[in-house]
Amino acid sequence: MTNAGDGEGRDRDAAGRARSARPRDGLGRPLPYGAQGVPRQPEGVVRAPRETVAEAQALLDAGRPFHAHEVFEDAWKSGPEGERALWRGLAQLAVGLTHAARGNAVGGARLLRRGADAVEEWERGRGRGEDRPYGVDLAGVVRWARELAGRVTAGGEPVDAVAEAPRLGP
């Protein structure tokens, strides 16, 4: 990523795509240039599915759901067509937790429910198969998301991203 502007003051990567070089906090919020942020997740990394789950879980455990979302997004964009809905749903769950931790109760609850719906739909559509694909307890993650969405809607206060992080697997 470069910090070179495009003549309009926007950051661009080597291919000319807009990319913000601003540092970000643990919830992905932009900080002022020059501030100390948390390391960014590299984009476009192709990982094995279990590696994706392990890296996302480590980021969730560290209170960095925005960054976990980026890991799931890489899997969604690079994975097999038949799994994209699963990874997209997991990414939505991570973004839902991000918004809930930022204090955006409406957006957080909406994304948690949307992600839960996507994961459930993918699970129903795959028929018989592994109970826990790549070690992910899909039913448990869906329950977590729906329960958190209800609490976020009722409380309206920001949640603690570390305390509320889901366990993706055993």
PDB file of C-alpha atoms in Angstrom:
ATOM      1  CA  MET A   1       0.000   0.000   0.000  1.00  0.00           C
ATOM      2  CA  THR A   2       1.313   3.410  -0.834  1.00  0.00           C
ATOM      3  CA  ASN A   3       0.518   6.696   0.746  1.00  0.00           C
ATOM      4  CA  ALA A   4       0.788   8.438  -2.576  1.00  0.00           C
ATOM      5  CA  GLY A   5      -2.279  10.396  -3.503  1.00  0.00           C
ATOM      6  CA  ASP A   6      -3.988  10.248  -6.850  1.00  0.00           C
ATOM      7  CA  GLY A   7      -4.055  14.003  -7.313  1.00  0.00           C
ATOM      8  CA  GLU A   8      -7.310  14.114  -5.383  1.00  0.00           C
ATOM      9  CA  GLY A   9      -5.743  13.286  -2.011  1.00  0.00           C
ATOM     10  CA  ARG A  10      -6.779   9.607  -2.014  1.00  0.00           C
ATOM     11  CA  ASP A  11      -4.379   6.793  -1.152  1.00  0.00           C
ATOM     12  CA  ARG A  12      -3.754   4.257  -3.912  1.00  0.00           C
ATOM     13  CA  ASP A  13      -2.110   0.850  -4.007  1.00  0.00           C
ATOM     14  CA  ALA A  14       0.435  -0.185  -6.645  1.00  0.00           C
ATOM     15  CA  ALA A  15      -2.363  -1.157  -9.042  1.00  0.00           C
ATOM     16  CA  GLY A  16      -4.057   2.233  -8.656  1.00  0.00           C
ATOM     17  CA  ARG A  17      -6.977   0.993  -6.535  1.00  0.00           C
ATOM     18  CA  ALA A  18      -8.151   3.263  -3.746  1.00  0.00           C
ATOM     19  CA  ARG A  19      -6.738   2.030  -0.414  1.00  0.00           C
ATOM     20  CA  SER A  20      -6.717   4.005   2.773  1.00  0.00           C
ATOM     21  CA  ALA A  21      -3.274   4.128   4.333  1.00  0.00           C
ATOM     22  CA  ARG A  22      -4.653   5.658   7.531  1.00  0.00           C
ATOM     23  CA  PRO A  23      -3.913   3.680  10.667  1.00  0.00           C
ATOM     24  CA  ARG A  24      -6.886   1.946  12.277  1.00  0.00           C
ATOM     25  CA  ASP A  25      -7.819   0.977  15.802  1.00  0.00           C
ATOM     26  CA  GLY A  26      -8.677  -2.558  16.884  1.00  0.00           C
ATOM     27  CA  LEU A  27     -12.277  -2.133  15.697  1.00  0.00           C
ATOM     28  CA  GLY A  28     -11.217  -0.910  12.258  1.00  0.00           C
ATOM     29  CA  ARG A  29     -11.995   2.773  12.854  1.00  0.00           C
ATOM     30  CA  PRO A  30      -9.667   5.163  11.029  1.00  0.00           C
ATOM     31  CA  LEU A  31      -7.227   7.105  13.183  1.00  0.00           C
ATOM     32  CA  PRO A  32      -5.437  10.323  12.224  1.00  0.00           C
ATOM     33  CA  TYR A  33      -2.410   9.922   9.954  1.00  0.00           C
ATOM     34  CA  GLY A  34       0.681   9.436  12.103  1.00  0.00           C
ATOM     35  CA  ALA A  35      -1.251   7.867  15.006  1.00  0.00           C
ATOM     36  CA  GLN A  36      -0.256   4.441  16.279  1.00  0.00           C
ATOM     37  CA  GLY A  37      -2.797   1.917  15.027  1.00  0.00           C
ATOM     38  CA  VAL A  38      -2.987  -1.854  15.089  1.00  0.00           C
ATOM     39  CA  PRO A  39      -1.417  -3.872  12.276  1.00  0.00           C
ATOM     40  CA  ARG A  40      -3.706  -4.224   9.270  1.00  0.00           C
ATOM     41  CA  GLN A  41      -4.666  -7.589   7.861  1.00  0.00           C
ATOM     42  CA  PRO A  42      -3.115  -8.147   4.448  1.00  0.00           C
ATOM     43  CA  GLU A  43      -5.772  -8.341   1.755  1.00  0.00           C
ATOM     44  CA  GLY A  44      -6.230 -11.104  -0.782  1.00  0.00           C
ATOM     45  CA  VAL A  45      -4.474 -13.849   1.191  1.00  0.00           C
ATOM     46  CA  VAL A  46      -5.484 -17.344   0.139  1.00  0.00           C
ATOM     47  CA  ARG A  47      -5.537 -19.635   3.170  1.00  0.00           C
ATOM     48  CA  ALA A  48      -6.630 -23.199   3.744  1.00  0.00           C
ATOM     49  CA  PRO A  49     -10.107 -23.228   5.336  1.00  0.00           C
ATOM     50  CA  ARG A  50      -8.890 -24.426   8.758  1.00  0.00           C
ATOM     51  CA  GLU A  51      -6.160 -21.778   8.664  1.00  0.00           C
ATOM     52  CA  THR A  52      -8.848 -19.157   7.947  1.00  0.00           C
ATOM     53  CA  VAL A  53     -10.862 -20.331  10.953  1.00  0.00           C
ATOM     54  CA  ALA A  54      -7.806 -20.392  13.249  1.00  0.00           C
ATOM     55  CA  GLU A  55      -6.636 -16.925  12.215  1.00  0.00           C
ATOM     56  CA  ALA A  56     -10.134 -15.448  12.495  1.00  0.00           C
ATOM     57  CA  GLN A  57     -10.579 -17.017  15.946  1.00  0.00           C
ATOM     58  CA  ALA A  58      -7.269 -15.545  17.144  1.00  0.00           C
ATOM     59  CA  LEU A  59      -8.364 -12.091  15.954  1.00  0.00           C
ATOM     60  CA  LEU A  60     -11.787 -12.452  17.578  1.00  0.00           C
ATOM     61  CA  ASP A  61     -10.151 -13.536  20.836  1.00  0.00           C
ATOM     62  CA  ALA A  62      -7.920 -10.449  20.663  1.00  0.00           C
ATOM     63  CA  GLY A  63     -10.954  -8.137  20.325  1.00  0.00           C
ATOM     64  CA  ARG A  64     -10.343  -7.449  16.640  1.00  0.00           C
ATOM     65  CA  PRO A  65     -13.544  -8.580  14.907  1.00  0.00           C
ATOM     66  CA  PHE A  66     -13.069  -6.084  12.047  1.00  0.00           C
ATOM     67  CA  HIS A  67      -9.810  -7.805  11.193  1.00  0.00           C
ATOM     68  CA  ALA A  68     -11.415 -11.259  11.531  1.00  0.00           C
ATOM     69  CA  HIS A  69     -13.996 -10.077   9.009  1.00  0.00           C
ATOM     70  CA  GLU A  70     -11.185  -9.349   6.550  1.00  0.00           C
ATOM     71  CA  VAL A  71      -9.834 -12.895   6.972  1.00  0.00           C
ATOM     72  CA  PHE A  72     -13.299 -14.337   6.298  1.00  0.00           C
ATOM     73  CA  GLU A  73     -13.681 -11.969   3.342  1.00  0.00           C
ATOM     74  CA  ASP A  74     -10.505 -13.375   1.780  1.00  0.00           C
ATOM     75  CA  ALA A  75     -11.990 -16.895   2.060  1.00  0.00           C
ATOM     76  CA  TRP A  76     -15.300 -15.677   0.634  1.00  0.00           C
ATOM     77  CA  LYS A  77     -13.590 -14.120  -2.381  1.00  0.00           C
ATOM     78  CA  SER A  78     -11.056 -16.897  -3.041  1.00  0.00           C
ATOM     79  CA  GLY A  79     -12.888 -20.033  -1.931  1.00  0.00           C
ATOM     80  CA  PRO A  80     -14.925 -22.467  -3.966  1.00  0.00           C
ATOM     81  CA  GLU A  81     -18.277 -21.177  -5.162  1.00  0.00           C
ATOM     82  CA  GLY A  82     -20.150 -23.672  -2.975  1.00  0.00           C
ATOM     83  CA  GLU A  83     -18.587 -22.241   0.198  1.00  0.00           C
ATOM     84  CA  ARG A  84     -18.778 -18.526  -0.502  1.00  0.00           C
ATOM     85  CA  ALA A  85     -22.101 -18.092   1.288  1.00  0.00           C
ATOM     86  CA  LEU A  86     -20.623 -19.691   4.421  1.00  0.00           C
ATOM     87  CA  TRP A  87     -17.607 -17.376   4.479  1.00  0.00           C
ATOM     88  CA  ARG A  88     -19.744 -14.343   3.640  1.00  0.00           C
ATOM     89  CA  GLY A  89     -22.080 -15.185   6.534  1.00  0.00           C
ATOM     90  CA  LEU A  90     -19.151 -15.561   8.939  1.00  0.00           C
ATOM     91  CA  ALA A  91     -17.743 -12.237   7.709  1.00  0.00           C
ATOM     92  CA  GLN A  92     -21.118 -10.596   8.377  1.00  0.00           C
ATOM     93  CA  LEU A  93     -21.115 -12.000  11.909  1.00  0.00           C
ATOM     94  CA  ALA A  94     -17.667 -10.501  12.546  1.00  0.00           C
ATOM     95  CA  VAL A  95     -18.790  -7.127  11.163  1.00  0.00           C
ATOM     96  CA  GLY A  96     -21.923  -7.337  13.300  1.00  0.00           C
ATOM     97  CA  LEU A  97     -19.759  -7.772  16.397  1.00  0.00           C
ATOM     98  CA  THR A  98     -17.596  -4.872  15.180  1.00  0.00           C
ATOM     99  CA  HIS A  99     -20.600  -2.552  14.936  1.00  0.00           C
ATOM    100  CA  ALA A 100     -21.984  -3.724  18.272  1.00  0.00           C
ATOM    101  CA  ALA A 101     -18.606  -3.007  19.896  1.00  0.00           C
ATOM    102  CA  ARG A 102     -18.538   0.438  18.280  1.00  0.00           C
ATOM    103  CA  GLY A 103     -21.951   1.200  19.803  1.00  0.00           C
ATOM    104  CA  ASN A 104     -23.976   0.880  16.600  1.00  0.00           C
ATOM    105  CA  ALA A 105     -26.731  -1.303  18.057  1.00  0.00           C
ATOM    106  CA  VAL A 106     -29.052  -1.187  15.040  1.00  0.00           C
ATOM    107  CA  GLY A 107     -26.357  -2.008  12.475  1.00  0.00           C
ATOM    108  CA  GLY A 108     -24.700  -4.552  14.734  1.00  0.00           C
ATOM    109  CA  ALA A 109     -27.911  -6.465  15.410  1.00  0.00           C
ATOM    110  CA  ARG A 110     -28.906  -6.326  11.727  1.00  0.00           C
ATOM    111  CA  LEU A 111     -25.564  -7.767  10.586  1.00  0.00           C
ATOM    112  CA  LEU A 112     -25.530 -10.420  13.302  1.00  0.00           C
ATOM    113  CA  ARG A 113     -28.970 -11.609  12.186  1.00  0.00           C
ATOM    114  CA  ARG A 114     -28.101 -11.397   8.487  1.00  0.00           C
ATOM    115  CA  GLY A 115     -24.929 -13.425   9.068  1.00  0.00           C
ATOM    116  CA  ALA A 116     -26.800 -15.992  11.159  1.00  0.00           C
ATOM    117  CA  ASP A 117     -29.402 -16.342   8.389  1.00  0.00           C
ATOM    118  CA  ALA A 118     -26.672 -16.802   5.765  1.00  0.00           C
ATOM    119  CA  VAL A 119     -24.850 -19.456   7.801  1.00  0.00           C
ATOM    120  CA  GLU A 120     -28.126 -21.322   8.474  1.00  0.00           C
ATOM    121  CA  GLU A 121     -29.108 -21.156   4.812  1.00  0.00           C
ATOM    122  CA  TRP A 122     -25.721 -22.487   3.728  1.00  0.00           C
ATOM    123  CA  GLU A 123     -25.930 -25.286   6.294  1.00  0.00           C
ATOM    124  CA  ARG A 124     -29.419 -26.302   5.105  1.00  0.00           C
ATOM    125  CA  GLY A 125     -28.370 -26.209   1.460  1.00  0.00           C
ATOM    126  CA  ARG A 126     -25.350 -28.434   1.802  1.00  0.00           C
ATOM    127  CA  GLY A 127     -27.332 -31.535   2.749  1.00  0.00           C
ATOM    128  CA  ARG A 128     -25.542 -34.279   4.617  1.00  0.00           C
ATOM    129  CA  GLY A 129     -21.940 -33.632   5.297  1.00  0.00           C
ATOM    130  CA  GLU A 130     -19.500 -32.854   8.017  1.00  0.00           C
ATOM    131  CA  ASP A 131     -21.264 -31.726  11.207  1.00  0.00           C
ATOM    132  CA  ARG A 132     -18.651 -29.069  11.858  1.00  0.00           C
ATOM    133  CA  PRO A 133     -17.123 -27.945   8.575  1.00  0.00           C
ATOM    134  CA  TYR A 134     -13.500 -26.952   9.207  1.00  0.00           C
ATOM    135  CA  GLY A 135     -14.166 -27.344  12.928  1.00  0.00           C
ATOM    136  CA  VAL A 136     -16.787 -24.576  13.029  1.00  0.00           C
ATOM    137  CA  ASP A 137     -19.799 -25.235  15.243  1.00  0.00           C
ATOM    138  CA  LEU A 138     -22.279 -23.607  12.879  1.00  0.00           C
ATOM    139  CA  ALA A 139     -25.318 -24.165  15.100  1.00  0.00           C
ATOM    140  CA  GLY A 140     -23.451 -22.717  18.091  1.00  0.00           C
ATOM    141  CA  VAL A 141     -22.282 -19.683  16.110  1.00  0.00           C
ATOM    142  CA  VAL A 142     -25.828 -19.026  14.898  1.00  0.00           C
ATOM    143  CA  ARG A 143     -27.160 -19.260  18.485  1.00  0.00           C
ATOM    144  CA  TRP A 144     -24.419 -16.881  19.668  1.00  0.00           C
ATOM    145  CA  ALA A 145     -25.256 -14.352  16.938  1.00  0.00           C
ATOM    146  CA  ARG A 146     -29.004 -14.363  17.556  1.00  0.00           C
ATOM    147  CA  GLU A 147     -28.571 -14.113  21.332  1.00  0.00           C
ATOM    148  CA  LEU A 148     -26.081 -11.246  21.018  1.00  0.00           C
ATOM    149  CA  ALA A 149     -28.311  -9.448  18.492  1.00  0.00           C
ATOM    150  CA  GLY A 150     -31.161  -9.571  21.001  1.00  0.00           C
ATOM    151  CA  ARG A 151     -29.010  -8.197  23.817  1.00  0.00           C
ATOM    152  CA  VAL A 152     -27.521  -5.480  21.607  1.00  0.00           C
ATOM    153  CA  THR A 153     -30.991  -4.381  20.510  1.00  0.00           C
ATOM    154  CA  ALA A 154     -32.305  -4.341  24.074  1.00  0.00           C
ATOM    155  CA  GLY A 155     -29.286  -2.624  25.640  1.00  0.00           C
ATOM    156  CA  GLY A 156     -28.041  -0.259  22.968  1.00  0.00           C
ATOM    157  CA  GLU A 157     -24.662   0.124  24.708  1.00  0.00           C
ATOM    158  CA  PRO A 158     -21.353  -0.896  23.102  1.00  0.00           C
ATOM    159  CA  VAL A 159     -20.342  -4.455  23.881  1.00  0.00           C
ATOM    160  CA  ASP A 160     -16.889  -5.699  24.833  1.00  0.00           C
ATOM    161  CA  ALA A 161     -15.525  -7.353  21.685  1.00  0.00           C
ATOM    162  CA  VAL A 162     -13.240  -9.670  23.678  1.00  0.00           C
ATOM    163  CA  ALA A 163     -15.910 -10.774  26.152  1.00  0.00           C
ATOM    164  CA  GLU A 164     -18.486 -11.287  23.384  1.00  0.00           C
ATOM    165  CA  ALA A 165     -16.232 -13.027  20.857  1.00  0.00           C
ATOM    166  CA  PRO A 166     -17.751 -16.292  19.659  1.00  0.00           C
ATOM    167  CA  ARG A 167     -16.055 -19.668  19.872  1.00  0.00           C
ATOM    168  CA  LEU A 168     -16.076 -20.908  16.305  1.00  0.00           C
ATOM    169  CA  GLY A 169     -15.261 -24.442  17.308  1.00  0.00           C
ATOM    170  CA  PRO A 170     -14.517 -26.668  20.259  1.00  0.00           C
TER     171      PRO A 170
END
